[in-house]
Amino acid sequence: MRITPRVFYAIAVLALAALACQAVMGGGEPVEPRSSTTGGKVILQDDFSSTRWGTGTDSDSAVEYVDGALNFIVFERDYFVWSTPDNETYEDIHMETTVINNGTDSTTAFGLICHKTAGNDFHYLVMTPAGQYAIALAREGERDLFLTNNDEWADSDLIAVNADSYRVGADCGNGRLTLYVDGQQIASVTDSTYTRGRVAVMVWSGEDAGITTNVSFDDFVMTELP
């Protein structure tokens, strides 16, 4: 089942963004940067055993720590939710996180946000358990622009369908955005609309989701790009 580009729900996301800011104010201690195995300096690393990330629950969604991971449950269809680790701005970064598929609907999209401004403008890189993906530009109050596949969701044979978990990665920097899944490059585009900002993990429930959206994030790491 395909899900199509839709208007960004700024109000819905703003509600969670406020919760996230409150949660991280008293969050976990910063992780000391150290060299990564890929050569880039580790800027932020979290196994979600601390309470660094924003949490909150309402009638539309629940973002809470469950079983040593950050769990997202979304009760509304076509609903966009994120959580941030801090209020810092970053540029020229690589991020990775493990996304655990808790039997979620195959039209659910999940992934990473970068270059988030003080408003609701940012880039995001996402995939679905159905094997689809998108790299997109979000502007507050406007329809999101997919920078891949002529502004449409794309299919990739490199993404395992309905896997138990995925290792999702993103490069955001040097004027380029690149999506990785399980260590394989899925797509790469050039766009310099935004070049620095906050980061987040995100979930987007499908427009035709027939069951509850339920995914968890674990083992997040962010490093400097070369």
PDB file of N, CA and C in Angstrom, residues 22-78:
ATOM      1  N   GLN A  22      10.884  20.265  27.218  1.00  0.00           N
ATOM      2  CA  GLN A  22      10.787  20.191  28.671  1.00  0.00           C
ATOM      3  C   GLN A  22      11.501  18.960  29.201  1.00  0.00           C
ATOM      4  N   ALA A  23      11.387  17.855  28.490  1.00  0.00           N
ATOM      5  CA  ALA A  23      11.990  16.612  28.961  1.00  0.00           C
ATOM      6  C   ALA A  23      13.501  16.671  28.941  1.00  0.00           C
ATOM      7  N   VAL A  24      14.088  17.277  27.917  1.00  0.00           N
ATOM      8  CA  VAL A  24      15.541  17.250  27.813  1.00  0.00           C
ATOM      9  C   VAL A  24      16.204  18.288  28.702  1.00  0.00           C
ATOM     10  N   MET A  25      15.459  19.222  29.216  1.00  0.00           N
ATOM     11  CA  MET A  25      16.068  20.229  30.084  1.00  0.00           C
ATOM     12  C   MET A  25      16.738  19.589  31.289  1.00  0.00           C
ATOM     13  N   GLY A  26      16.138  18.514  31.788  1.00  0.00           N
ATOM     14  CA  GLY A  26      16.735  17.813  32.924  1.00  0.00           C
ATOM     15  C   GLY A  26      17.171  16.423  32.546  1.00  0.00           C
ATOM     16  N   GLY A  27      17.595  16.250  31.289  1.00  0.00           N
ATOM     17  CA  GLY A  27      17.895  14.933  30.746  1.00  0.00           C
ATOM     18  C   GLY A  27      19.232  14.386  31.178  1.00  0.00           C
ATOM     19  N   GLY A  28      19.668  13.365  30.450  1.00  0.00           N
ATOM     20  CA  GLY A  28      20.890  12.659  30.791  1.00  0.00           C
ATOM     21  C   GLY A  28      22.127  13.506  30.614  1.00  0.00           C
ATOM     22  N   GLU A  29      23.210  13.047  31.196  1.00  0.00           N
ATOM     23  CA  GLU A  29      24.477  13.747  31.086  1.00  0.00           C
ATOM     24  C   GLU A  29      25.016  13.636  29.667  1.00  0.00           C
ATOM     25  N   PRO A  30      25.714  14.688  29.175  1.00  0.00           N
ATOM     26  CA  PRO A  30      26.281  14.619  27.833  1.00  0.00           C
ATOM     27  C   PRO A  30      27.280  13.478  27.724  1.00  0.00           C
ATOM     28  N   VAL A  31      27.340  12.891  26.549  1.00  0.00           N
ATOM     29  CA  VAL A  31      28.298  11.827  26.295  1.00  0.00           C
ATOM     30  C   VAL A  31      29.597  12.446  25.812  1.00  0.00           C
ATOM     31  N   GLU A  32      30.703  12.062  26.395  1.00  0.00           N
ATOM     32  CA  GLU A  32      32.001  12.596  26.011  1.00  0.00           C
ATOM     33  C   GLU A  32      32.332  12.175  24.584  1.00  0.00           C
ATOM     34  N   PRO A  33      32.639  13.137  23.672  1.00  0.00           N
ATOM     35  CA  PRO A  33      32.983  12.763  22.306  1.00  0.00           C
ATOM     36  C   PRO A  33      34.209  11.865  22.272  1.00  0.00           C
ATOM     37  N   ARG A  34      34.187  10.901  21.382  1.00  0.00           N
ATOM     38  CA  ARG A  34      35.345  10.048  21.194  1.00  0.00           C
ATOM     39  C   ARG A  34      35.381   9.604  19.741  1.00  0.00           C
ATOM     40  N   SER A  35      36.485   9.079  19.307  1.00  0.00           N
ATOM     41  CA  SER A  35      36.626   8.690  17.914  1.00  0.00           C
ATOM     42  C   SER A  35      35.750   7.484  17.613  1.00  0.00           C
ATOM     43  N   SER A  36      35.040   7.518  16.480  1.00  0.00           N
ATOM     44  CA  SER A  36      34.228   6.386  16.059  1.00  0.00           C
ATOM     45  C   SER A  36      35.073   5.449  15.206  1.00  0.00           C
ATOM     46  N   THR A  37      34.549   4.265  14.971  1.00  0.00           N
ATOM     47  CA  THR A  37      35.292   3.290  14.175  1.00  0.00           C
ATOM     48  C   THR A  37      35.371   3.706  12.715  1.00  0.00           C
ATOM     49  N   THR A  38      34.492   4.616  12.287  1.00  0.00           N
ATOM     50  CA  THR A  38      34.515   5.072  10.901  1.00  0.00           C
ATOM     51  C   THR A  38      35.403   6.285  10.719  1.00  0.00           C
ATOM     52  N   GLY A  39      36.005   6.788  11.779  1.00  0.00           N
ATOM     53  CA  GLY A  39      36.924   7.903  11.669  1.00  0.00           C
ATOM     54  C   GLY A  39      36.334   9.231  12.078  1.00  0.00           C
ATOM     55  N   GLY A  40      35.000   9.366  12.078  1.00  0.00           N
ATOM     56  CA  GLY A  40      34.379  10.604  12.502  1.00  0.00           C
ATOM     57  C   GLY A  40      34.247  10.658  14.010  1.00  0.00           C
ATOM     58  N   LYS A  41      34.433  11.837  14.570  1.00  0.00           N
ATOM     59  CA  LYS A  41      34.310  11.986  16.019  1.00  0.00           C
ATOM     60  C   LYS A  41      32.857  11.792  16.448  1.00  0.00           C
ATOM     61  N   VAL A  42      32.643  11.014  17.495  1.00  0.00           N
ATOM     62  CA  VAL A  42      31.298  10.801  18.018  1.00  0.00           C
ATOM     63  C   VAL A  42      30.856  12.052  18.774  1.00  0.00           C
ATOM     64  N   ILE A  43      29.750  12.632  18.336  1.00  0.00           N
ATOM     65  CA  ILE A  43      29.205  13.838  18.962  1.00  0.00           C
ATOM     66  C   ILE A  43      28.194  13.472  20.040  1.00  0.00           C
ATOM     67  N   LEU A  44      27.374  12.481  19.761  1.00  0.00           N
ATOM     68  CA  LEU A  44      26.309  12.078  20.681  1.00  0.00           C
ATOM     69  C   LEU A  44      26.044  10.593  20.498  1.00  0.00           C
ATOM     70  N   GLN A  45      25.974   9.880  21.609  1.00  0.00           N
ATOM     71  CA  GLN A  45      25.687   8.448  21.560  1.00  0.00           C
ATOM     72  C   GLN A  45      24.768   8.098  22.717  1.00  0.00           C
ATOM     73  N   ASP A  46      23.726   7.315  22.450  1.00  0.00           N
ATOM     74  CA  ASP A  46      22.743   7.020  23.490  1.00  0.00           C
ATOM     75  C   ASP A  46      22.118   5.651  23.236  1.00  0.00           C
ATOM     76  N   ASP A  47      22.128   4.806  24.265  1.00  0.00           N
ATOM     77  CA  ASP A  47      21.448   3.510  24.177  1.00  0.00           C
ATOM     78  C   ASP A  47      20.061   3.566  24.802  1.00  0.00           C
ATOM     79  N   PHE A  48      19.593   4.788  25.094  1.00  0.00           N
ATOM     80  CA  PHE A  48      18.260   5.039  25.640  1.00  0.00           C
ATOM     81  C   PHE A  48      18.067   4.436  27.027  1.00  0.00           C
ATOM     82  N   SER A  49      19.169   4.317  27.752  1.00  0.00           N
ATOM     83  CA  SER A  49      19.068   3.904  29.148  1.00  0.00           C
ATOM     84  C   SER A  49      18.909   5.119  30.061  1.00  0.00           C
ATOM     85  N   SER A  50      19.118   6.323  29.511  1.00  0.00           N
ATOM     86  CA  SER A  50      18.913   7.558  30.266  1.00  0.00           C
ATOM     87  C   SER A  50      17.607   8.205  29.809  1.00  0.00           C
ATOM     88  N   THR A  51      17.302   9.370  30.363  1.00  0.00           N
ATOM     89  CA  THR A  51      16.061  10.067  30.003  1.00  0.00           C
ATOM     90  C   THR A  51      16.367  11.344  29.242  1.00  0.00           C
ATOM     91  N   ARG A  52      17.323  11.268  28.349  1.00  0.00           N
ATOM     92  CA  ARG A  52      17.740  12.424  27.565  1.00  0.00           C
ATOM     93  C   ARG A  52      16.651  12.902  26.606  1.00  0.00           C
ATOM     94  N   TRP A  53      15.936  11.981  25.975  1.00  0.00           N
ATOM     95  CA  TRP A  53      15.024  12.319  24.890  1.00  0.00           C
ATOM     96  C   TRP A  53      13.665  12.765  25.417  1.00  0.00           C
ATOM     97  N   GLY A  54      12.984  13.569  24.624  1.00  0.00           N
ATOM     98  CA  GLY A  54      11.675  14.062  25.005  1.00  0.00           C
ATOM     99  C   GLY A  54      10.627  12.966  25.016  1.00  0.00           C
ATOM    100  N   THR A  55       9.741  13.022  25.998  1.00  0.00           N
ATOM    101  CA  THR A  55       8.656  12.052  26.112  1.00  0.00           C
ATOM    102  C   THR A  55       7.339  12.772  26.367  1.00  0.00           C
ATOM    103  N   GLY A  56       6.242  12.088  26.127  1.00  0.00           N
ATOM    104  CA  GLY A  56       4.929  12.651  26.397  1.00  0.00           C
ATOM    105  C   GLY A  56       3.836  11.773  25.820  1.00  0.00           C
ATOM    106  N   THR A  57       2.661  11.803  26.439  1.00  0.00           N
ATOM    107  CA  THR A  57       1.535  10.982  26.007  1.00  0.00           C
ATOM    108  C   THR A  57       0.269  11.819  25.986  1.00  0.00           C
ATOM    109  N   ASP A  58      -0.511  11.680  24.904  1.00  0.00           N
ATOM    110  CA  ASP A  58      -1.832  12.294  24.838  1.00  0.00           C
ATOM    111  C   ASP A  58      -2.742  11.364  24.042  1.00  0.00           C
ATOM    112  N   SER A  59      -3.890  11.864  23.628  1.00  0.00           N
ATOM    113  CA  SER A  59      -4.857  10.998  22.950  1.00  0.00           C
ATOM    114  C   SER A  59      -4.420  10.602  21.544  1.00  0.00           C
ATOM    115  N   ASP A  60      -3.434  11.309  20.992  1.00  0.00           N
ATOM    116  CA  ASP A  60      -2.989  11.035  19.628  1.00  0.00           C
ATOM    117  C   ASP A  60      -1.762  10.139  19.556  1.00  0.00           C
ATOM    118  N   SER A  61      -0.886  10.237  20.563  1.00  0.00           N
ATOM    119  CA  SER A  61       0.361   9.478  20.509  1.00  0.00           C
ATOM    120  C   SER A  61       0.953   9.320  21.898  1.00  0.00           C
ATOM    121  N   ALA A  62       1.878   8.355  22.005  1.00  0.00           N
ATOM    122  CA  ALA A  62       2.622   8.149  23.249  1.00  0.00           C
ATOM    123  C   ALA A  62       4.084   7.931  22.891  1.00  0.00           C
ATOM    124  N   VAL A  63       4.965   8.734  23.489  1.00  0.00           N
ATOM    125  CA  VAL A  63       6.410   8.581  23.316  1.00  0.00           C
ATOM    126  C   VAL A  63       6.992   8.407  24.709  1.00  0.00           C
ATOM    127  N   GLU A  64       7.420   7.193  25.025  1.00  0.00           N
ATOM    128  CA  GLU A  64       7.877   6.877  26.371  1.00  0.00           C
ATOM    129  C   GLU A  64       9.037   5.879  26.309  1.00  0.00           C
ATOM    130  N   TYR A  65       9.821   5.836  27.389  1.00  0.00           N
ATOM    131  CA  TYR A  65      10.869   4.824  27.515  1.00  0.00           C
ATOM    132  C   TYR A  65      10.232   3.491  27.905  1.00  0.00           C
ATOM    133  N   VAL A  66      10.472   2.464  27.090  1.00  0.00           N
ATOM    134  CA  VAL A  66       9.922   1.134  27.346  1.00  0.00           C
ATOM    135  C   VAL A  66      11.005   0.094  27.035  1.00  0.00           C
ATOM    136  N   ASP A  67      11.332  -0.734  28.015  1.00  0.00           N
ATOM    137  CA  ASP A  67      12.290  -1.831  27.821  1.00  0.00           C
ATOM    138  C   ASP A  67      13.617  -1.354  27.246  1.00  0.00           C
ATOM    139  N   GLY A  68      14.127  -0.245  27.767  1.00  0.00           N
ATOM    140  CA  GLY A  68      15.436   0.242  27.363  1.00  0.00           C
ATOM    141  C   GLY A  68      15.495   0.844  25.979  1.00  0.00           C
ATOM    142  N   ALA A  69      14.357   1.270  25.447  1.00  0.00           N
ATOM    143  CA  ALA A  69      14.298   1.909  24.135  1.00  0.00           C
ATOM    144  C   ALA A  69      13.271   3.038  24.193  1.00  0.00           C
ATOM    145  N   LEU A  70      13.277   3.908  23.179  1.00  0.00           N
ATOM    146  CA  LEU A  70      12.305   4.988  23.098  1.00  0.00           C
ATOM    147  C   LEU A  70      11.171   4.528  22.197  1.00  0.00           C
ATOM    148  N   ASN A  71      10.011   4.289  22.794  1.00  0.00           N
ATOM    149  CA  ASN A  71       8.878   3.697  22.098  1.00  0.00           C
ATOM    150  C   ASN A  71       7.895   4.763  21.631  1.00  0.00           C
ATOM    151  N   PHE A  72       7.501   4.678  20.361  1.00  0.00           N
ATOM    152  CA  PHE A  72       6.488   5.558  19.777  1.00  0.00           C
ATOM    153  C   PHE A  72       5.249   4.727  19.466  1.00  0.00           C
ATOM    154  N   ILE A  73       4.112   5.118  20.024  1.00  0.00           N
ATOM    155  CA  ILE A  73       2.825   4.561  19.629  1.00  0.00           C
ATOM    156  C   ILE A  73       1.974   5.721  19.132  1.00  0.00           C
ATOM    157  N   VAL A  74       1.450   5.598  17.919  1.00  0.00           N
ATOM    158  CA  VAL A  74       0.635   6.666  17.330  1.00  0.00           C
ATOM    159  C   VAL A  74      -0.760   6.115  17.085  1.00  0.00           C
ATOM    160  N   PHE A  75      -1.750   6.791  17.659  1.00  0.00           N
ATOM    161  CA  PHE A  75      -3.131   6.319  17.585  1.00  0.00           C
ATOM    162  C   PHE A  75      -3.897   6.936  16.420  1.00  0.00           C
ATOM    163  N   GLU A  76      -3.393   8.053  15.889  1.00  0.00           N
ATOM    164  CA  GLU A  76      -4.043   8.755  14.783  1.00  0.00           C
ATOM    165  C   GLU A  76      -3.426   8.335  13.454  1.00  0.00           C
ATOM    166  N   ARG A  77      -4.239   8.276  12.430  1.00  0.00           N
ATOM    167  CA  ARG A  77      -3.716   8.067  11.088  1.00  0.00           C
ATOM    168  C   ARG A  77      -3.104   9.368  10.571  1.00  0.00           C
ATOM    169  N   ASP A  78      -2.087   9.217   9.706  1.00  0.00           N
ATOM    170  CA  ASP A  78      -1.482  10.372   9.042  1.00  0.00           C
ATOM    171  C   ASP A  78      -0.995  11.405  10.054  1.00  0.00           C
TER     172      ASP A  78
END
